[in-house]
Amino acid sequence: MAPLRLTYDTSARRCVGFLAARLRCIVSHHSLPVLQSARASHILLKGPSAAADALALKERIAAGEISFADAAKEYSTCPSSAKGGDLGTFKPGMMVPQFDEVIFNPAVNVGQLAMAKTQFGTHIIQITERDLGEEA
């Protein structure tokens, strides 16, 4: 049996060139945001009732009964509680994955209260700033 011989003729070259140009056009017109950094605050609760306690506290914050910063100072077990739960600015991958999934999720709005469960406990999270960066 003769070896298979592939040729790259002019029509194939034109087709590949067309497809590459079309792909560049699609990518440039439908680019997605690249999340660069965020700033967030959190309240960390630990123990067997942490999830239920976090949900109740989240509802109190949402109702305006207590500010996020005051709740962090009073209830959070994290050292960031002294700063009202402020974690400062960070990039994707600097926090545990469950935390990043909330912080860098474009469906979670800046200012919105969210929750995450990690190996450290249950977190009530509030994104205070998020830089979507340049479009890719």
N, CA, C and O atoms as CSV, one atom per row, in Angstrom:
chain,resi,resn,atom,element,x,y,z
A,1,MET,N,N,0.837,-1.166,0.000
A,1,MET,CA,C,0.000,0.000,0.000
A,1,MET,C,C,0.891,1.241,0.000
A,1,MET,O,O,1.878,1.312,0.732
A,2,ALA,N,N,0.535,2.197,-0.815
A,2,ALA,CA,C,1.316,3.433,-0.951
A,2,ALA,C,C,1.049,4.346,0.247
A,2,ALA,O,O,-0.066,4.385,0.768
A,3,PRO,N,N,2.078,5.080,0.678
A,3,PRO,CA,C,1.887,5.991,1.804
A,3,PRO,C,C,0.900,7.101,1.424
A,3,PRO,O,O,0.828,7.529,0.272
A,4,LEU,N,N,0.156,7.543,2.415
A,4,LEU,CA,C,-0.810,8.602,2.209
A,4,LEU,C,C,-0.072,9.919,2.040
A,4,LEU,O,O,0.786,10.279,2.846
A,5,ARG,N,N,-0.416,10.621,0.991
A,5,ARG,CA,C,0.263,11.876,0.705
A,5,ARG,C,C,-0.742,13.014,0.756
A,5,ARG,O,O,-1.712,13.036,-0.002
A,6,LEU,N,N,-0.504,13.948,1.647
A,6,LEU,CA,C,-1.397,15.087,1.753
A,6,LEU,C,C,-0.796,16.268,1.017
A,6,LEU,O,O,0.405,16.527,1.092
A,7,THR,N,N,-1.640,16.964,0.319
A,7,THR,CA,C,-1.169,18.159,-0.374
A,7,THR,C,C,-1.936,19.362,0.146
A,7,THR,O,O,-3.067,19.242,0.617
A,8,TYR,N,N,-1.332,20.467,0.058
A,8,TYR,CA,C,-1.929,21.706,0.522
A,8,TYR,C,C,-2.037,22.608,-0.691
A,8,TYR,O,O,-1.123,23.370,-1.007
A,9,ASP,N,N,-3.162,22.509,-1.358
A,9,ASP,CA,C,-3.288,23.260,-2.591
A,9,ASP,C,C,-3.767,24.690,-2.327
A,9,ASP,O,O,-4.053,25.064,-1.190
A,10,THR,N,N,-3.846,25.459,-3.376
A,10,THR,CA,C,-4.202,26.866,-3.273
A,10,THR,C,C,-5.600,27.075,-2.710
A,10,THR,O,O,-5.812,27.994,-1.918
A,11,SER,N,N,-6.561,26.238,-3.103
A,11,SER,CA,C,-7.925,26.434,-2.609
A,11,SER,C,C,-8.006,26.156,-1.105
A,11,SER,O,O,-8.749,26.832,-0.394
A,12,ALA,N,N,-7.250,25.166,-0.615
A,12,ALA,CA,C,-7.233,24.879,0.815
A,12,ALA,C,C,-6.581,26.035,1.574
A,12,ALA,O,O,-7.044,26.424,2.646
A,13,ARG,N,N,-5.513,26.574,1.012
A,13,ARG,CA,C,-4.825,27.702,1.646
A,13,ARG,C,C,-5.760,28.900,1.749
A,13,ARG,O,O,-5.780,29.587,2.770
A,14,ARG,N,N,-6.536,29.156,0.694
A,14,ARG,CA,C,-7.491,30.259,0.719
A,14,ARG,C,C,-8.568,30.009,1.763
A,14,ARG,O,O,-8.985,30.933,2.462
A,15,CYS,N,N,-9.019,28.768,1.871
A,15,CYS,CA,C,-10.058,28.409,2.832
A,15,CYS,C,C,-9.558,28.611,4.269
A,15,CYS,O,O,-10.265,29.182,5.099
A,16,VAL,N,N,-8.348,28.146,4.555
A,16,VAL,CA,C,-7.775,28.305,5.883
A,16,VAL,C,C,-7.573,29.784,6.194
A,16,VAL,O,O,-7.851,30.232,7.306
A,17,GLY,N,N,-7.094,30.532,5.224
A,17,GLY,CA,C,-6.915,31.978,5.417
A,17,GLY,C,C,-8.234,32.670,5.691
A,17,GLY,O,O,-8.308,33.545,6.554
A,18,PHE,N,N,-9.278,32.290,4.965
A,18,PHE,CA,C,-10.604,32.870,5.169
A,18,PHE,C,C,-11.110,32.543,6.572
A,18,PHE,O,O,-11.614,33.420,7.273
A,19,LEU,N,N,-10.976,31.273,6.983
A,19,LEU,CA,C,-11.451,30.870,8.302
A,19,LEU,C,C,-10.687,31.593,9.417
A,19,LEU,O,O,-11.289,31.999,10.411
A,20,ALA,N,N,-9.392,31.752,9.264
A,20,ALA,CA,C,-8.599,32.459,10.268
A,20,ALA,C,C,-9.031,33.918,10.366
A,20,ALA,O,O,-9.146,34.466,11.462
A,21,ALA,N,N,-9.270,34.545,9.209
A,21,ALA,CA,C,-9.722,35.938,9.203
A,21,ALA,C,C,-11.104,36.051,9.835
A,21,ALA,O,O,-11.372,36.992,10.583
A,22,ARG,N,N,-11.977,35.100,9.538
A,22,ARG,CA,C,-13.329,35.116,10.099
A,22,ARG,C,C,-13.289,34.931,11.619
A,22,ARG,O,O,-14.025,35.602,12.342
A,23,LEU,N,N,-12.444,34.036,12.100
A,23,LEU,CA,C,-12.307,33.805,13.524
A,23,LEU,C,C,-11.797,35.063,14.222
A,23,LEU,O,O,-12.305,35.418,15.286
A,24,ARG,N,N,-10.799,35.748,13.647
A,24,ARG,CA,C,-10.306,36.997,14.233
A,24,ARG,C,C,-11.426,38.028,14.312
A,24,ARG,O,O,-11.519,38.761,15.296
A,25,CYS,N,N,-12.264,38.092,13.304
A,25,CYS,CA,C,-13.383,39.027,13.267
A,25,CYS,C,C,-14.386,38.704,14.377
A,25,CYS,O,O,-14.848,39.600,15.083
A,26,ILE,N,N,-14.715,37.429,14.526
A,26,ILE,CA,C,-15.673,37.013,15.552
A,26,ILE,C,C,-15.130,37.326,16.935
A,26,ILE,O,O,-15.848,37.868,17.775
A,27,VAL,N,N,-13.873,36.990,17.180
A,27,VAL,CA,C,-13.269,37.220,18.487
A,27,VAL,C,C,-13.213,38.711,18.793
A,27,VAL,O,O,-13.489,39.112,19.924
A,28,SER,N,N,-12.865,39.536,17.821
A,28,SER,CA,C,-12.751,40.967,18.088
A,28,SER,C,C,-14.100,41.628,18.323
A,28,SER,O,O,-14.165,42.655,18.998
A,29,HIS,N,N,-15.170,41.072,17.790
A,29,HIS,CA,C,-16.493,41.664,17.977
A,29,HIS,C,C,-17.279,41.058,19.131
A,29,HIS,O,O,-18.279,41.635,19.559
A,30,HIS,N,N,-16.863,39.935,19.633
A,30,HIS,CA,C,-17.571,39.261,20.717
A,30,HIS,C,C,-16.622,38.893,21.843
A,30,HIS,O,O,-16.633,37.763,22.331
A,31,SER,N,N,-15.812,39.839,22.247
A,31,SER,CA,C,-14.844,39.527,23.285
A,31,SER,C,C,-15.504,39.516,24.659
A,31,SER,O,O,-16.543,40.140,24.874
A,32,LEU,N,N,-14.888,38.804,25.567
A,32,LEU,CA,C,-15.393,38.658,26.927
A,32,LEU,C,C,-14.538,39.484,27.875
A,32,LEU,O,O,-13.349,39.678,27.623
A,33,PRO,N,N,-15.129,39.976,28.967
A,33,PRO,CA,C,-14.321,40.735,29.917
A,33,PRO,C,C,-13.307,39.835,30.611
A,33,PRO,O,O,-13.571,38.661,30.874
A,34,VAL,N,N,-12.159,40.398,30.898
A,34,VAL,CA,C,-11.127,39.688,31.637
A,34,VAL,C,C,-11.108,40.290,33.039
A,34,VAL,O,O,-10.790,41.467,33.209
A,35,LEU,N,N,-11.447,39.488,34.033
A,35,LEU,CA,C,-11.500,39.988,35.393
A,35,LEU,C,C,-10.086,40.135,35.925
A,35,LEU,O,O,-9.328,39.167,35.977
A,36,GLN,N,N,-9.740,41.336,36.315
A,36,GLN,CA,C,-8.373,41.609,36.735
A,36,GLN,C,C,-8.177,41.661,38.239
A,36,GLN,O,O,-7.234,41.065,38.758
A,37,SER,N,N,-9.053,42.364,38.948
A,37,SER,CA,C,-8.879,42.480,40.388
A,37,SER,C,C,-10.210,42.840,41.043
A,37,SER,O,O,-11.159,43.263,40.384
A,38,ALA,N,N,-10.247,42.661,42.345
A,38,ALA,CA,C,-11.450,42.992,43.098
A,38,ALA,C,C,-11.054,43.402,44.502
A,38,ALA,O,O,-9.961,43.101,44.982
A,39,ARG,N,N,-11.975,44.095,45.139
A,39,ARG,CA,C,-11.835,44.430,46.554
A,39,ARG,C,C,-13.117,43.959,47.216
A,39,ARG,O,O,-14.212,44.193,46.703
A,40,ALA,N,N,-12.981,43.303,48.345
A,40,ALA,CA,C,-14.162,42.762,49.009
A,40,ALA,C,C,-13.974,42.780,50.520
A,40,ALA,O,O,-12.863,42.883,51.040
A,41,SER,N,N,-15.104,42.674,51.195
A,41,SER,CA,C,-15.133,42.506,52.642
A,41,SER,C,C,-15.858,41.200,52.934
A,41,SER,O,O,-16.667,40.734,52.132
A,42,HIS,N,N,-15.564,40.620,54.079
A,42,HIS,CA,C,-16.263,39.379,54.421
A,42,HIS,C,C,-16.434,39.262,55.929
A,42,HIS,O,O,-15.753,39.913,56.721
A,43,ILE,N,N,-17.360,38.415,56.276
A,43,ILE,CA,C,-17.601,38.049,57.669
A,43,ILE,C,C,-17.463,36.545,57.719
A,43,ILE,O,O,-18.198,35.831,57.037
A,44,LEU,N,N,-16.536,36.058,58.514
A,44,LEU,CA,C,-16.272,34.620,58.615
A,44,LEU,C,C,-16.902,34.081,59.895
A,44,LEU,O,O,-16.621,34.557,60.995
A,45,LEU,N,N,-17.756,33.081,59.724
A,45,LEU,CA,C,-18.386,32.413,60.864
A,45,LEU,C,C,-17.971,30.944,60.866
A,45,LEU,O,O,-17.894,30.312,59.812
A,46,LYS,N,N,-17.706,30.410,62.045
A,46,LYS,CA,C,-17.273,29.019,62.175
A,46,LYS,C,C,-18.215,28.276,63.101
A,46,LYS,O,O,-18.995,28.879,63.839
A,47,GLY,N,N,-18.131,26.962,63.049
A,47,GLY,CA,C,-18.900,26.124,63.965
A,47,GLY,C,C,-20.049,25.429,63.273
A,47,GLY,O,O,-20.333,25.683,62.103
A,48,PRO,N,N,-20.708,24.547,64.007
A,48,PRO,CA,C,-21.774,23.730,63.414
A,48,PRO,C,C,-22.983,24.534,62.940
A,48,PRO,O,O,-23.692,24.102,62.031
A,49,SER,N,N,-23.225,25.685,63.537
A,49,SER,CA,C,-24.381,26.486,63.119
A,49,SER,C,C,-23.981,27.664,62.235
A,49,SER,O,O,-24.775,28.581,62.029
A,50,ALA,N,N,-22.751,27.643,61.710
A,50,ALA,CA,C,-22.231,28.775,60.939
A,50,ALA,C,C,-23.105,29.130,59.735
A,50,ALA,O,O,-23.365,30.307,59.490
A,51,ALA,N,N,-23.559,28.126,58.984
A,51,ALA,CA,C,-24.358,28.408,57.783
A,51,ALA,C,C,-25.672,29.092,58.141
A,51,ALA,O,O,-26.063,30.067,57.498
A,52,ALA,N,N,-26.351,28.584,59.165
A,52,ALA,CA,C,-27.622,29.185,59.592
A,52,ALA,C,C,-27.388,30.566,60.194
A,52,ALA,O,O,-28.158,31.490,59.932
A,53,ASP,N,N,-26.346,30.716,60.989
A,53,ASP,CA,C,-26.027,32.012,61.591
A,53,ASP,C,C,-25.682,33.039,60.514
A,53,ASP,O,O,-26.089,34.198,60.598
A,54,ALA,N,N,-24.924,32.602,59.494
A,54,ALA,CA,C,-24.536,33.503,58.404
A,54,ALA,C,C,-25.769,33.966,57.619
A,54,ALA,O,O,-25.882,35.138,57.261
A,55,LEU,N,N,-26.669,33.052,57.363
A,55,LEU,CA,C,-27.889,33.412,56.631
A,55,LEU,C,C,-28.716,34.432,57.426
A,55,LEU,O,O,-29.212,35.405,56.857
A,56,ALA,N,N,-28.864,34.213,58.729
A,56,ALA,CA,C,-29.625,35.141,59.572
A,56,ALA,C,C,-28.938,36.512,59.632
A,56,ALA,O,O,-29.605,37.546,59.573
A,57,LEU,N,N,-27.616,36.516,59.748
A,57,LEU,CA,C,-26.876,37.776,59.795
A,57,LEU,C,C,-26.948,38.500,58.457
A,57,LEU,O,O,-27.075,39.724,58.413
A,58,LYS,N,N,-26.866,37.748,57.377
A,58,LYS,CA,C,-26.983,38.333,56.034
A,58,LYS,C,C,-28.339,39.033,55.881
A,58,LYS,O,O,-28.416,40.122,55.311
A,59,GLU,N,N,-29.386,38.419,56.379
A,59,GLU,CA,C,-30.727,39.012,56.305
A,59,GLU,C,C,-30.811,40.294,57.134
A,59,GLU,O,O,-31.454,41.260,56.722
A,60,ARG,N,N,-30.165,40.305,58.299
A,60,ARG,CA,C,-30.147,41.511,59.139
A,60,ARG,C,C,-29.410,42.652,58.438
A,60,ARG,O,O,-29.839,43.804,58.496
A,61,ILE,N,N,-28.297,42.325,57.775
A,61,ILE,CA,C,-27.532,43.347,57.047
A,61,ILE,C,C,-28.379,43.882,55.890
A,61,ILE,O,O,-28.471,45.093,55.689
A,62,ALA,N,N,-28.992,42.978,55.138
A,62,ALA,CA,C,-29.820,43.375,53.998
A,62,ALA,C,C,-31.006,44.238,54.435
A,62,ALA,O,O,-31.428,45.133,53.701
A,63,ALA,N,N,-31.542,43.971,55.626
A,63,ALA,CA,C,-32.685,44.730,56.138
A,63,ALA,C,C,-32.260,46.078,56.723
A,63,ALA,O,O,-33.111,46.901,57.063
A,64,GLY,N,N,-30.955,46.306,56.842
A,64,GLY,CA,C,-30.466,47.572,57.377
A,64,GLY,C,C,-30.420,47.625,58.893
A,64,GLY,O,O,-30.228,48.698,59.464
A,65,GLU,N,N,-30.593,46.488,59.557
A,65,GLU,CA,C,-30.559,46.442,61.021
A,65,GLU,C,C,-29.151,46.680,61.570
A,65,GLU,O,O,-28.978,47.204,62.670
A,66,ILE,N,N,-28.153,46.285,60.782
A,66,ILE,CA,C,-26.756,46.427,61.177
A,66,ILE,C,C,-25.942,46.628,59.900
A,66,ILE,O,O,-26.251,46.040,58.864
A,67,SER,N,N,-24.909,47.452,59.978
A,67,SER,CA,C,-24.070,47.650,58.793
A,67,SER,C,C,-23.141,46.447,58.615
A,67,SER,O,O,-22.878,45.704,59.560
A,68,PHE,N,N,-22.656,46.273,57.401
A,68,PHE,CA,C,-21.740,45.167,57.125
A,68,PHE,C,C,-20.501,45.297,58.007
A,68,PHE,O,O,-20.069,44.320,58.620
A,69,ALA,N,N,-19.934,46.492,58.072
A,69,ALA,CA,C,-18.703,46.704,58.842
A,69,ALA,C,C,-18.925,46.420,60.328
A,69,ALA,O,O,-18.087,45.791,60.974
A,70,ASP,N,N,-20.044,46.880,60.865
A,70,ASP,CA,C,-20.334,46.621,62.288
A,70,ASP,C,C,-20.553,45.134,62.546
A,70,ASP,O,O,-20.111,44.606,63.566
A,71,ALA,N,N,-21.238,44.456,61.616
A,71,ALA,CA,C,-21.460,43.012,61.762
A,71,ALA,C,C,-20.130,42.265,61.719
A,71,ALA,O,O,-19.923,41.314,62.473
A,72,ALA,N,N,-19.230,42.696,60.835
A,72,ALA,CA,C,-17.909,42.057,60.756
A,72,ALA,C,C,-17.146,42.238,62.066
A,72,ALA,O,O,-16.546,41.295,62.581
A,73,LYS,N,N,-17.174,43.445,62.590
A,73,LYS,CA,C,-16.457,43.717,63.841
A,73,LYS,C,C,-17.011,42.896,65.002
A,73,LYS,O,O,-16.263,42.456,65.876
A,74,GLU,N,N,-18.304,42.699,65.003
A,74,GLU,CA,C,-18.947,42.004,66.123
A,74,GLU,C,C,-18.938,40.482,66.001
A,74,GLU,O,O,-18.784,39.779,67.000
A,75,TYR,N,N,-19.104,39.972,64.772
A,75,TYR,CA,C,-19.323,38.524,64.619
A,75,TYR,C,C,-18.217,37.751,63.895
A,75,TYR,O,O,-18.103,36.540,64.084
A,76,SER,N,N,-17.406,38.410,63.078
A,76,SER,CA,C,-16.420,37.683,62.272
A,76,SER,C,C,-15.287,37.143,63.124
A,76,SER,O,O,-14.836,37.802,64.060
A,77,THR,N,N,-14.825,35.933,62.796
A,77,THR,CA,C,-13.688,35.316,63.489
A,77,THR,C,C,-12.373,35.565,62.757
A,77,THR,O,O,-11.323,35.082,63.182
A,78,CYS,N,N,-12.427,36.314,61.660
A,78,CYS,CA,C,-11.226,36.611,60.869
A,78,CYS,C,C,-10.551,37.875,61.407
A,78,CYS,O,O,-11.240,38.794,61.849
A,79,PRO,N,N,-9.221,37.937,61.378
A,79,PRO,CA,C,-8.536,39.167,61.796
A,79,PRO,C,C,-8.971,40.414,61.017
A,79,PRO,O,O,-8.822,41.533,61.508
A,80,SER,N,N,-9.505,40.227,59.809
A,80,SER,CA,C,-9.980,41.374,59.021
A,80,SER,C,C,-11.175,42.054,59.673
A,80,SER,O,O,-11.582,43.135,59.248
A,81,SER,N,N,-11.744,41.426,60.706
A,81,SER,CA,C,-12.896,42.016,61.399
A,81,SER,C,C,-12.557,43.390,61.977
A,81,SER,O,O,-13.423,44.261,62.059
A,82,ALA,N,N,-11.307,43.585,62.375
A,82,ALA,CA,C,-10.878,44.876,62.926
A,82,ALA,C,C,-11.016,45.997,61.903
A,82,ALA,O,O,-11.148,47.163,62.274
A,83,LYS,N,N,-10.985,45.647,60.610
A,83,LYS,CA,C,-11.137,46.628,59.535
A,83,LYS,C,C,-12.528,46.527,58.912
A,83,LYS,O,O,-12.705,46.886,57.748
A,84,GLY,N,N,-13.492,46.057,59.648
A,84,GLY,CA,C,-14.847,45.926,59.120
A,84,GLY,C,C,-14.977,44.819,58.091
A,84,GLY,O,O,-15.910,44.815,57.288
A,85,GLY,N,N,-14.035,43.872,58.114
A,85,GLY,CA,C,-14.052,42.746,57.187
A,85,GLY,C,C,-13.316,43.003,55.889
A,85,GLY,O,O,-13.257,42.119,55.035
A,86,ASP,N,N,-12.749,44.196,55.715
A,86,ASP,CA,C,-12.079,44.563,54.459
A,86,ASP,C,C,-10.861,43.679,54.221
A,86,ASP,O,O,-9.962,43.593,55.057
A,87,LEU,N,N,-10.851,43.024,53.063
A,87,LEU,CA,C,-9.742,42.146,52.683
A,87,LEU,C,C,-8.751,42.839,51.759
A,87,LEU,O,O,-7.713,42.269,51.422
A,88,GLY,N,N,-9.059,44.053,51.351
A,88,GLY,CA,C,-8.187,44.759,50.423
A,88,GLY,C,C,-8.427,44.295,48.994
A,88,GLY,O,O,-9.438,43.663,48.690
A,89,THR,N,N,-7.482,44.620,48.127
A,89,THR,CA,C,-7.580,44.295,46.704
A,89,THR,C,C,-6.784,43.034,46.413
A,89,THR,O,O,-5.689,42.844,46.943
A,90,PHE,N,N,-7.340,42.172,45.567
A,90,PHE,CA,C,-6.673,40.921,45.209
A,90,PHE,C,C,-7.059,40.514,43.796
A,90,PHE,O,O,-8.005,41.045,43.214
A,91,LYS,N,N,-6.318,39.573,43.264
A,91,LYS,CA,C,-6.514,39.077,41.897
A,91,LYS,C,C,-7.042,37.638,41.934
A,91,LYS,O,O,-6.956,36.974,42.967
A,92,PRO,N,N,-7.584,37.158,40.816
A,92,PRO,CA,C,-8.032,35.765,40.769
A,92,PRO,C,C,-6.896,34.821,41.160
A,92,PRO,O,O,-5.751,35.001,40.744
A,93,GLY,N,N,-7.230,33.817,41.963
A,93,GLY,CA,C,-6.247,32.826,42.385
A,93,GLY,C,C,-5.570,33.155,43.702
A,93,GLY,O,O,-4.862,32.313,44.254
A,94,MET,N,N,-5.770,34.361,44.219
A,94,MET,CA,C,-5.138,34.729,45.486
A,94,MET,C,C,-5.949,34.253,46.688
A,94,MET,O,O,-5.421,34.146,47.795
A,95,MET,N,N,-7.222,33.969,46.471
A,95,MET,CA,C,-8.097,33.467,47.526
A,95,MET,C,C,-8.423,32.001,47.230
A,95,MET,O,O,-8.071,31.487,46.168
A,96,VAL,N,N,-9.084,31.340,48.157
A,96,VAL,CA,C,-9.480,29.949,47.912
A,96,VAL,C,C,-10.499,29.915,46.771
A,96,VAL,O,O,-11.221,30.891,46.569
A,97,PRO,N,N,-10.574,28.807,46.019
A,97,PRO,CA,C,-11.443,28.737,44.840
A,97,PRO,C,C,-12.908,29.085,45.108
A,97,PRO,O,O,-13.533,29.767,44.295
A,98,GLN,N,N,-13.462,28.632,46.223
A,98,GLN,CA,C,-14.873,28.905,46.509
A,98,GLN,C,C,-15.112,30.415,46.676
A,98,GLN,O,O,-16.176,30.923,46.324
A,99,PHE,N,N,-14.139,31.103,47.202
A,99,PHE,CA,C,-14.230,32.545,47.391
A,99,PHE,C,C,-14.139,33.244,46.037
A,99,PHE,O,O,-14.937,34.132,45.737
A,100,ASP,N,N,-13.161,32.840,45.220
A,100,ASP,CA,C,-13.001,33.408,43.877
A,100,ASP,C,C,-14.244,33.205,43.020
A,100,ASP,O,O,-14.605,34.075,42.228
A,101,GLU,N,N,-14.900,32.056,43.179
A,101,GLU,CA,C,-16.107,31.779,42.379
A,101,GLU,C,C,-17.190,32.817,42.621
A,101,GLU,O,O,-17.968,33.125,41.718
A,102,VAL,N,N,-17.246,33.352,43.815
A,102,VAL,CA,C,-18.226,34.399,44.122
A,102,VAL,C,C,-17.698,35.761,43.662
A,102,VAL,O,O,-18.387,36.492,42.951
A,103,ILE,N,N,-16.490,36.088,44.067
A,103,ILE,CA,C,-15.926,37.421,43.819
A,103,ILE,C,C,-15.796,37.713,42.324
A,103,ILE,O,O,-16.123,38.814,41.882
A,104,PHE,N,N,-15.324,36.745,41.546
A,104,PHE,CA,C,-15.064,36.980,40.130
A,104,PHE,C,C,-16.170,36.446,39.235
A,104,PHE,O,O,-15.939,36.160,38.060
A,105,ASN,N,N,-17.360,36.310,39.783
A,105,ASN,CA,C,-18.530,35.908,39.013
A,105,ASN,C,C,-19.254,37.182,38.575
A,105,ASN,O,O,-19.804,37.891,39.417
A,106,PRO,N,N,-19.266,37.487,37.266
A,106,PRO,CA,C,-19.917,38.718,36.807
A,106,PRO,C,C,-21.405,38.795,37.150
A,106,PRO,O,O,-21.985,39.880,37.123
A,107,ALA,N,N,-22.026,37.664,37.471
A,107,ALA,CA,C,-23.446,37.673,37.839
A,107,ALA,C,C,-23.669,38.205,39.256
A,107,ALA,O,O,-24.784,38.592,39.606
A,108,VAL,N,N,-22.608,38.225,40.072
A,108,VAL,CA,C,-22.700,38.778,41.424
A,108,VAL,C,C,-22.282,40.246,41.323
A,108,VAL,O,O,-21.146,40.555,40.964
A,109,ASN,N,N,-23.203,41.133,41.640
A,109,ASN,CA,C,-22.964,42.569,41.482
A,109,ASN,C,C,-22.146,43.149,42.624
A,109,ASN,O,O,-22.161,42.638,43.744
A,110,VAL,N,N,-21.438,44.216,42.323
A,110,VAL,CA,C,-20.719,44.965,43.344
A,110,VAL,C,C,-21.751,45.484,44.340
A,110,VAL,O,O,-22.781,46.031,43.945
A,111,GLY,N,N,-21.473,45.311,45.626
A,111,GLY,CA,C,-22.380,45.742,46.674
A,111,GLY,C,C,-23.347,44.668,47.138
A,111,GLY,O,O,-23.889,44.749,48.240
A,112,GLN,N,N,-23.563,43.670,46.308
A,112,GLN,CA,C,-24.494,42.578,46.634
A,112,GLN,C,C,-23.899,41.697,47.733
A,112,GLN,O,O,-22.686,41.494,47.778
A,113,LEU,N,N,-24.744,41.177,48.613
A,113,LEU,CA,C,-24.300,40.227,49.631
A,113,LEU,C,C,-24.363,38.821,49.066
A,113,LEU,O,O,-25.352,38.444,48.438
A,114,ALA,N,N,-23.319,38.051,49.284
A,114,ALA,CA,C,-23.262,36.670,48.803
A,114,ALA,C,C,-22.656,35.811,49.904
A,114,ALA,O,O,-22.102,36.324,50.876
A,115,MET,N,N,-22.769,34.505,49.740
A,115,MET,CA,C,-22.216,33.582,50.736
A,115,MET,C,C,-21.346,32.538,50.054
A,115,MET,O,O,-21.552,32.195,48.890
A,116,ALA,N,N,-20.369,32.043,50.804
A,116,ALA,CA,C,-19.506,30.967,50.321
A,116,ALA,C,C,-19.093,30.111,51.509
A,116,ALA,O,O,-18.906,30.608,52.620
A,117,LYS,N,N,-18.955,28.823,51.253
A,117,LYS,CA,C,-18.475,27.881,52.273
A,117,LYS,C,C,-17.082,27.446,51.853
A,117,LYS,O,O,-16.881,26.979,50.732
A,118,THR,N,N,-16.120,27.600,52.757
A,118,THR,CA,C,-14.744,27.179,52.495
A,118,THR,C,C,-14.254,26.318,53.658
A,118,THR,O,O,-14.998,26.062,54.604
A,119,GLN,N,N,-13.004,25.877,53.584
A,119,GLN,CA,C,-12.429,25.096,54.672
A,119,GLN,C,C,-12.267,25.937,55.941
A,119,GLN,O,O,-12.038,25.390,57.019
A,120,PHE,N,N,-12.383,27.265,55.817
A,120,PHE,CA,C,-12.244,28.146,56.981
A,120,PHE,C,C,-13.566,28.364,57.703
A,120,PHE,O,O,-13.582,28.719,58.881
A,121,GLY,N,N,-14.679,28.151,56.998
A,121,GLY,CA,C,-15.996,28.365,57.576
A,121,GLY,C,C,-16.960,28.905,56.535
A,121,GLY,O,O,-16.778,28.698,55.335
A,122,THR,N,N,-17.983,29.597,57.004
A,122,THR,CA,C,-18.976,30.187,56.116
A,122,THR,C,C,-18.737,31.692,56.061
A,122,THR,O,O,-18.594,32.347,57.093
A,123,HIS,N,N,-18.696,32.229,54.845
A,123,HIS,CA,C,-18.404,33.640,54.630
A,123,HIS,C,C,-19.642,34.369,54.114
A,123,HIS,O,O,-20.356,33.866,53.246
A,124,ILE,N,N,-19.881,35.545,54.652
A,124,ILE,CA,C,-20.792,36.499,54.022
A,124,ILE,C,C,-19.857,37.472,53.307
A,124,ILE,O,O,-18.959,38.043,53.925
A,125,ILE,N,N,-20.069,37.655,52.021
A,125,ILE,CA,C,-19.138,38.426,51.197
A,125,ILE,C,C,-19.856,39.622,50.595
A,125,ILE,O,O,-21.012,39.539,50.180
A,126,GLN,N,N,-19.137,40.734,50.560
A,126,GLN,CA,C,-19.637,41.910,49.861
A,126,GLN,C,C,-18.501,42.442,48.994
A,126,GLN,O,O,-17.453,42.841,49.500
A,127,ILE,N,N,-18.722,42.442,47.686
A,127,ILE,CA,C,-17.738,42.982,46.749
A,127,ILE,C,C,-17.874,44.498,46.799
A,127,ILE,O,O,-18.962,45.036,46.598
A,128,THR,N,N,-16.769,45.182,47.067
A,128,THR,CA,C,-16.823,46.634,47.139
A,128,THR,C,C,-16.300,47.301,45.875
A,128,THR,O,O,-16.693,48.425,45.562
A,129,GLU,N,N,-15.424,46.627,45.149
A,129,GLU,CA,C,-14.913,47.111,43.861
A,129,GLU,C,C,-14.550,45.908,43.014
A,129,GLU,O,O,-14.143,44.868,43.532
A,130,ARG,N,N,-14.700,46.061,41.696
A,130,ARG,CA,C,-14.242,44.994,40.802
A,130,ARG,C,C,-13.829,45.621,39.490
A,130,ARG,O,O,-14.600,46.357,38.876
A,131,ASP,N,N,-12.622,45.333,39.061
A,131,ASP,CA,C,-12.079,45.831,37.804
A,131,ASP,C,C,-12.189,44.725,36.771
A,131,ASP,O,O,-11.559,43.676,36.904
A,132,LEU,N,N,-12.988,44.961,35.747
A,132,LEU,CA,C,-13.137,43.959,34.697
A,132,LEU,C,C,-11.992,44.003,33.704
A,132,LEU,O,O,-11.885,43.126,32.847
A,133,GLY,N,N,-11.145,44.998,33.802
A,133,GLY,CA,C,-9.990,45.088,32.916
A,133,GLY,C,C,-10.398,45.387,31.489
A,133,GLY,O,O,-11.521,45.816,31.221
A,134,GLU,N,N,-9.471,45.155,30.585
A,134,GLU,CA,C,-9.719,45.372,29.166
A,134,GLU,C,C,-10.383,44.154,28.582
A,134,GLU,O,O,-10.272,43.050,29.116
A,135,GLU,N,N,-11.078,44.362,27.479
A,135,GLU,CA,C,-11.675,43.229,26.790
A,135,GLU,C,C,-10.613,42.432,26.080
A,135,GLU,O,O,-9.661,42.979,25.523
A,136,ALA,N,N,-10.796,41.119,26.111
A,136,ALA,CA,C,-9.823,40.224,25.473
A,136,ALA,C,C,-10.110,40.093,24.000
A,136,ALA,O,O,-9.397,39.380,23.293
